[in-house]
Amino acid sequence: MRIRLTLRRDPAETKDLAVTVDGLATVADIATQLWAADPDRKGSPAPENLSLRIDEAFVGGGLRGSVLTRTDNLLESGLRPGSVVSLTEVSELFNAPGANRGPAAATLRILSGPDVGQEFSLPSGTSYIGRDRDVDIRLSDPLTSKRHARITVGESVEIVDTNSANGLLMDGRPVTRATLNSSDTVTLGETTVTVVPLGRNQAAAPTSPLVDFNRSPRVVPRFDAPKRVPPAGPKRPDHQPFPYIMLMAPLLMGGIMFAVTRNILSVVFMMMMPLFIVGHYVDHKMQARRQQKEQLKQFRESMAAFRQDITELQHVERAVRLQEAPS
């Protein structure tokens, strides 16, 4: 994961850093790497008890001036993005069991097992439970591991199995991580415990580097789909039949005039009328065909523009719909 910090090297000098580490890296690991990456150290070995101190925290108030526990990993240390930190050395007694680590934020009660009836105060932050001498809550139950589980008290109470031999049972079911309410019980070996928070701890150290926030309501524009009417197709040309009757009438009239006048010119004159009629018919056909081609061309251009308009409208609608209901 990536977290942005400001490292204070001395009271007057700060350096903005982007630290990329595994979420399970400890505070000691981060402090050691920051020491090694400092060009002014010139390769000098890091102190054994090096840790981080939060000088300023813009998120999660109450951490200013706090020295982080060396063995806590990044997720449980309370280190938030944007914090101003400095390197500091801590004594060996800093994390000693029983040391004053702040006011109690919760109470752990042993309900059954070899240590039944005992109660332990849990401060804000992380506490370990098990058989080891160095844990915060030491049990005499032989079925518990040396470091059986980790209990984090912050905005909520969380218990995490630390690769113990017999695991955790919460209300009779095996779990590796669980958020506890005051009515929940957890079994470690033959020991059953419950954790009761002592009210909401406003100054509790946050248990995650993730920042909670509320944002203002997002007003999403509604898509008002406009109507689009496709262009009308070209009209079919009117069918005009061949004028047979108009051709026959002048021929018949010419025959009658020749029979009456016996003048061949009357026949020639009447023969010219069918030529005019045929010419007019052919010209009308050609003109209708040209108009049909022009109308078809205009229709195709209109359809191309209509398709482009519909495509652009689809892009706009898709963008608005995704804002209304992000996928």
PDB file of C-alpha atoms in Angstrom, residues 209-318:
ATOM      1  CA  PRO A 209      -4.894   4.288   7.763  1.00  0.00           C
ATOM      2  CA  LEU A 210      -8.098   4.612   5.744  1.00  0.00           C
ATOM      3  CA  VAL A 211      -9.811   7.960   6.225  1.00  0.00           C
ATOM      4  CA  ASP A 212     -13.553   8.003   6.840  1.00  0.00           C
ATOM      5  CA  PHE A 213     -15.407  10.949   5.371  1.00  0.00           C
ATOM      6  CA  ASN A 214     -18.839  12.097   4.365  1.00  0.00           C
ATOM      7  CA  ARG A 215     -19.403  13.855   1.103  1.00  0.00           C
ATOM      8  CA  SER A 216     -22.207  16.142   0.111  1.00  0.00           C
ATOM      9  CA  PRO A 217     -25.049  14.673  -1.943  1.00  0.00           C
ATOM     10  CA  ARG A 218     -24.232  14.342  -5.611  1.00  0.00           C
ATOM     11  CA  VAL A 219     -26.832  15.860  -7.910  1.00  0.00           C
ATOM     12  CA  VAL A 220     -27.032  13.720 -11.019  1.00  0.00           C
ATOM     13  CA  PRO A 221     -28.575  15.277 -14.137  1.00  0.00           C
ATOM     14  CA  ARG A 222     -31.511  13.331 -15.506  1.00  0.00           C
ATOM     15  CA  PHE A 223     -31.404  12.371 -19.146  1.00  0.00           C
ATOM     16  CA  ASP A 224     -34.223  13.956 -21.098  1.00  0.00           C
ATOM     17  CA  ALA A 225     -34.243  11.955 -24.318  1.00  0.00           C
ATOM     18  CA  PRO A 226     -35.103  14.216 -27.266  1.00  0.00           C
ATOM     19  CA  LYS A 227     -37.194  12.812 -30.075  1.00  0.00           C
ATOM     20  CA  ARG A 228     -35.546  12.175 -33.403  1.00  0.00           C
ATOM     21  CA  VAL A 229     -37.614  11.654 -36.582  1.00  0.00           C
ATOM     22  CA  PRO A 230     -35.880   9.790 -39.419  1.00  0.00           C
ATOM     23  CA  PRO A 231     -35.964  11.412 -42.860  1.00  0.00           C
ATOM     24  CA  ALA A 232     -38.714  10.363 -45.241  1.00  0.00           C
ATOM     25  CA  GLY A 233     -37.772   8.184 -48.198  1.00  0.00           C
ATOM     26  CA  PRO A 234     -37.995   9.345 -51.835  1.00  0.00           C
ATOM     27  CA  LYS A 235     -41.413   9.224 -53.490  1.00  0.00           C
ATOM     28  CA  ARG A 236     -42.081   6.631 -56.125  1.00  0.00           C
ATOM     29  CA  PRO A 237     -42.407   8.156 -59.614  1.00  0.00           C
ATOM     30  CA  ASP A 238     -45.922   8.248 -61.052  1.00  0.00           C
ATOM     31  CA  HIS A 239     -46.509   5.589 -63.673  1.00  0.00           C
ATOM     32  CA  GLN A 240     -47.383   7.146 -67.034  1.00  0.00           C
ATOM     33  CA  PRO A 241     -48.702   4.679 -69.639  1.00  0.00           C
ATOM     34  CA  PHE A 242     -47.691   4.912 -73.268  1.00  0.00           C
ATOM     35  CA  PRO A 243     -50.171   7.213 -75.195  1.00  0.00           C
ATOM     36  CA  TYR A 244     -51.427   4.739 -77.800  1.00  0.00           C
ATOM     37  CA  ILE A 245     -54.752   6.546 -78.342  1.00  0.00           C
ATOM     38  CA  MET A 246     -53.042   9.904 -78.832  1.00  0.00           C
ATOM     39  CA  LEU A 247     -50.844   8.287 -81.488  1.00  0.00           C
ATOM     40  CA  MET A 248     -53.726   6.667 -83.352  1.00  0.00           C
ATOM     41  CA  ALA A 249     -55.939   9.783 -83.465  1.00  0.00           C
ATOM     42  CA  PRO A 250     -53.643  11.878 -85.770  1.00  0.00           C
ATOM     43  CA  LEU A 251     -53.153   8.886 -88.087  1.00  0.00           C
ATOM     44  CA  LEU A 252     -56.893   8.392 -88.366  1.00  0.00           C
ATOM     45  CA  MET A 253     -57.431  12.104 -88.952  1.00  0.00           C
ATOM     46  CA  GLY A 254     -54.738  12.139 -91.668  1.00  0.00           C
ATOM     47  CA  GLY A 255     -56.426   9.245 -93.505  1.00  0.00           C
ATOM     48  CA  ILE A 256     -59.780  11.034 -93.490  1.00  0.00           C
ATOM     49  CA  MET A 257     -58.245  14.304 -94.764  1.00  0.00           C
ATOM     50  CA  PHE A 258     -56.401  12.467 -97.563  1.00  0.00           C
ATOM     51  CA  ALA A 259     -59.629  10.757 -98.601  1.00  0.00           C
ATOM     52  CA  VAL A 260     -61.399  14.111 -98.816  1.00  0.00           C
ATOM     53  CA  THR A 261     -58.665  16.355-100.233  1.00  0.00           C
ATOM     54  CA  ARG A 262     -56.507  13.835-102.065  1.00  0.00           C
ATOM     55  CA  ASN A 263     -53.557  15.915-100.862  1.00  0.00           C
ATOM     56  CA  ILE A 264     -50.508  14.006 -99.613  1.00  0.00           C
ATOM     57  CA  LEU A 265     -49.336  17.004 -97.559  1.00  0.00           C
ATOM     58  CA  SER A 266     -52.208  16.548 -95.163  1.00  0.00           C
ATOM     59  CA  VAL A 267     -50.989  13.018 -94.434  1.00  0.00           C
ATOM     60  CA  VAL A 268     -47.407  14.232 -93.876  1.00  0.00           C
ATOM     61  CA  PHE A 269     -48.638  16.964 -91.555  1.00  0.00           C
ATOM     62  CA  MET A 270     -50.652  14.520 -89.487  1.00  0.00           C
ATOM     63  CA  MET A 271     -47.671  12.114 -89.291  1.00  0.00           C
ATOM     64  CA  MET A 272     -45.677  14.783 -87.416  1.00  0.00           C
ATOM     65  CA  MET A 273     -48.112  14.771 -84.491  1.00  0.00           C
ATOM     66  CA  PRO A 274     -47.169  11.238 -83.246  1.00  0.00           C
ATOM     67  CA  LEU A 275     -43.488  12.228 -83.333  1.00  0.00           C
ATOM     68  CA  PHE A 276     -44.186  15.136 -80.977  1.00  0.00           C
ATOM     69  CA  ILE A 277     -46.180  12.854 -78.673  1.00  0.00           C
ATOM     70  CA  VAL A 278     -43.433  10.183 -78.507  1.00  0.00           C
ATOM     71  CA  GLY A 279     -40.758  12.857 -77.929  1.00  0.00           C
ATOM     72  CA  HIS A 280     -42.752  14.352 -75.086  1.00  0.00           C
ATOM     73  CA  TYR A 281     -43.250  10.911 -73.520  1.00  0.00           C
ATOM     74  CA  VAL A 282     -39.521  10.062 -73.659  1.00  0.00           C
ATOM     75  CA  ASP A 283     -38.504  13.462 -72.262  1.00  0.00           C
ATOM     76  CA  HIS A 284     -40.950  13.088 -69.366  1.00  0.00           C
ATOM     77  CA  LYS A 285     -39.533   9.643 -68.551  1.00  0.00           C
ATOM     78  CA  MET A 286     -35.943  10.907 -68.528  1.00  0.00           C
ATOM     79  CA  GLN A 287     -36.813  13.906 -66.358  1.00  0.00           C
ATOM     80  CA  ALA A 288     -38.653  11.684 -63.859  1.00  0.00           C
ATOM     81  CA  ARG A 289     -35.632   9.385 -63.679  1.00  0.00           C
ATOM     82  CA  ARG A 290     -33.291  12.323 -62.970  1.00  0.00           C
ATOM     83  CA  GLN A 291     -35.583  13.567 -60.205  1.00  0.00           C
ATOM     84  CA  GLN A 292     -35.666  10.067 -58.702  1.00  0.00           C
ATOM     85  CA  LYS A 293     -31.856   9.903 -58.589  1.00  0.00           C
ATOM     86  CA  GLU A 294     -31.617  13.358 -56.988  1.00  0.00           C
ATOM     87  CA  GLN A 295     -34.191  12.480 -54.335  1.00  0.00           C
ATOM     88  CA  LEU A 296     -32.382   9.209 -53.573  1.00  0.00           C
ATOM     89  CA  LYS A 297     -29.077  11.057 -53.164  1.00  0.00           C
ATOM     90  CA  GLN A 298     -30.628  13.574 -50.771  1.00  0.00           C
ATOM     91  CA  PHE A 299     -32.234  10.737 -48.800  1.00  0.00           C
ATOM     92  CA  ARG A 300     -28.910   8.931 -48.356  1.00  0.00           C
ATOM     93  CA  GLU A 301     -27.213  12.125 -47.167  1.00  0.00           C
ATOM     94  CA  SER A 302     -30.051  12.757 -44.711  1.00  0.00           C
ATOM     95  CA  MET A 303     -29.808   9.176 -43.391  1.00  0.00           C
ATOM     96  CA  ALA A 304     -26.042   9.521 -42.859  1.00  0.00           C
ATOM     97  CA  ALA A 305     -26.568  12.725 -40.865  1.00  0.00           C
ATOM     98  CA  PHE A 306     -29.376  11.032 -38.913  1.00  0.00           C
ATOM     99  CA  ARG A 307     -27.134   8.082 -38.006  1.00  0.00           C
ATOM    100  CA  GLN A 308     -24.380  10.423 -36.812  1.00  0.00           C
ATOM    101  CA  ASP A 309     -26.876  12.373 -34.714  1.00  0.00           C
ATOM    102  CA  ILE A 310     -28.202   9.162 -33.139  1.00  0.00           C
ATOM    103  CA  THR A 311     -24.656   7.947 -32.377  1.00  0.00           C
ATOM    104  CA  GLU A 312     -23.745  11.208 -30.632  1.00  0.00           C
ATOM    105  CA  LEU A 313     -26.998  11.078 -28.695  1.00  0.00           C
ATOM    106  CA  GLN A 314     -26.193   7.517 -27.573  1.00  0.00           C
ATOM    107  CA  HIS A 315     -22.812   8.642 -26.188  1.00  0.00           C
ATOM    108  CA  VAL A 316     -24.470  11.459 -24.257  1.00  0.00           C
ATOM    109  CA  GLU A 317     -27.160   9.149 -22.901  1.00  0.00           C
ATOM    110  CA  ARG A 318     -24.602   6.527 -21.858  1.00  0.00           C
TER     111      ARG A 318
END
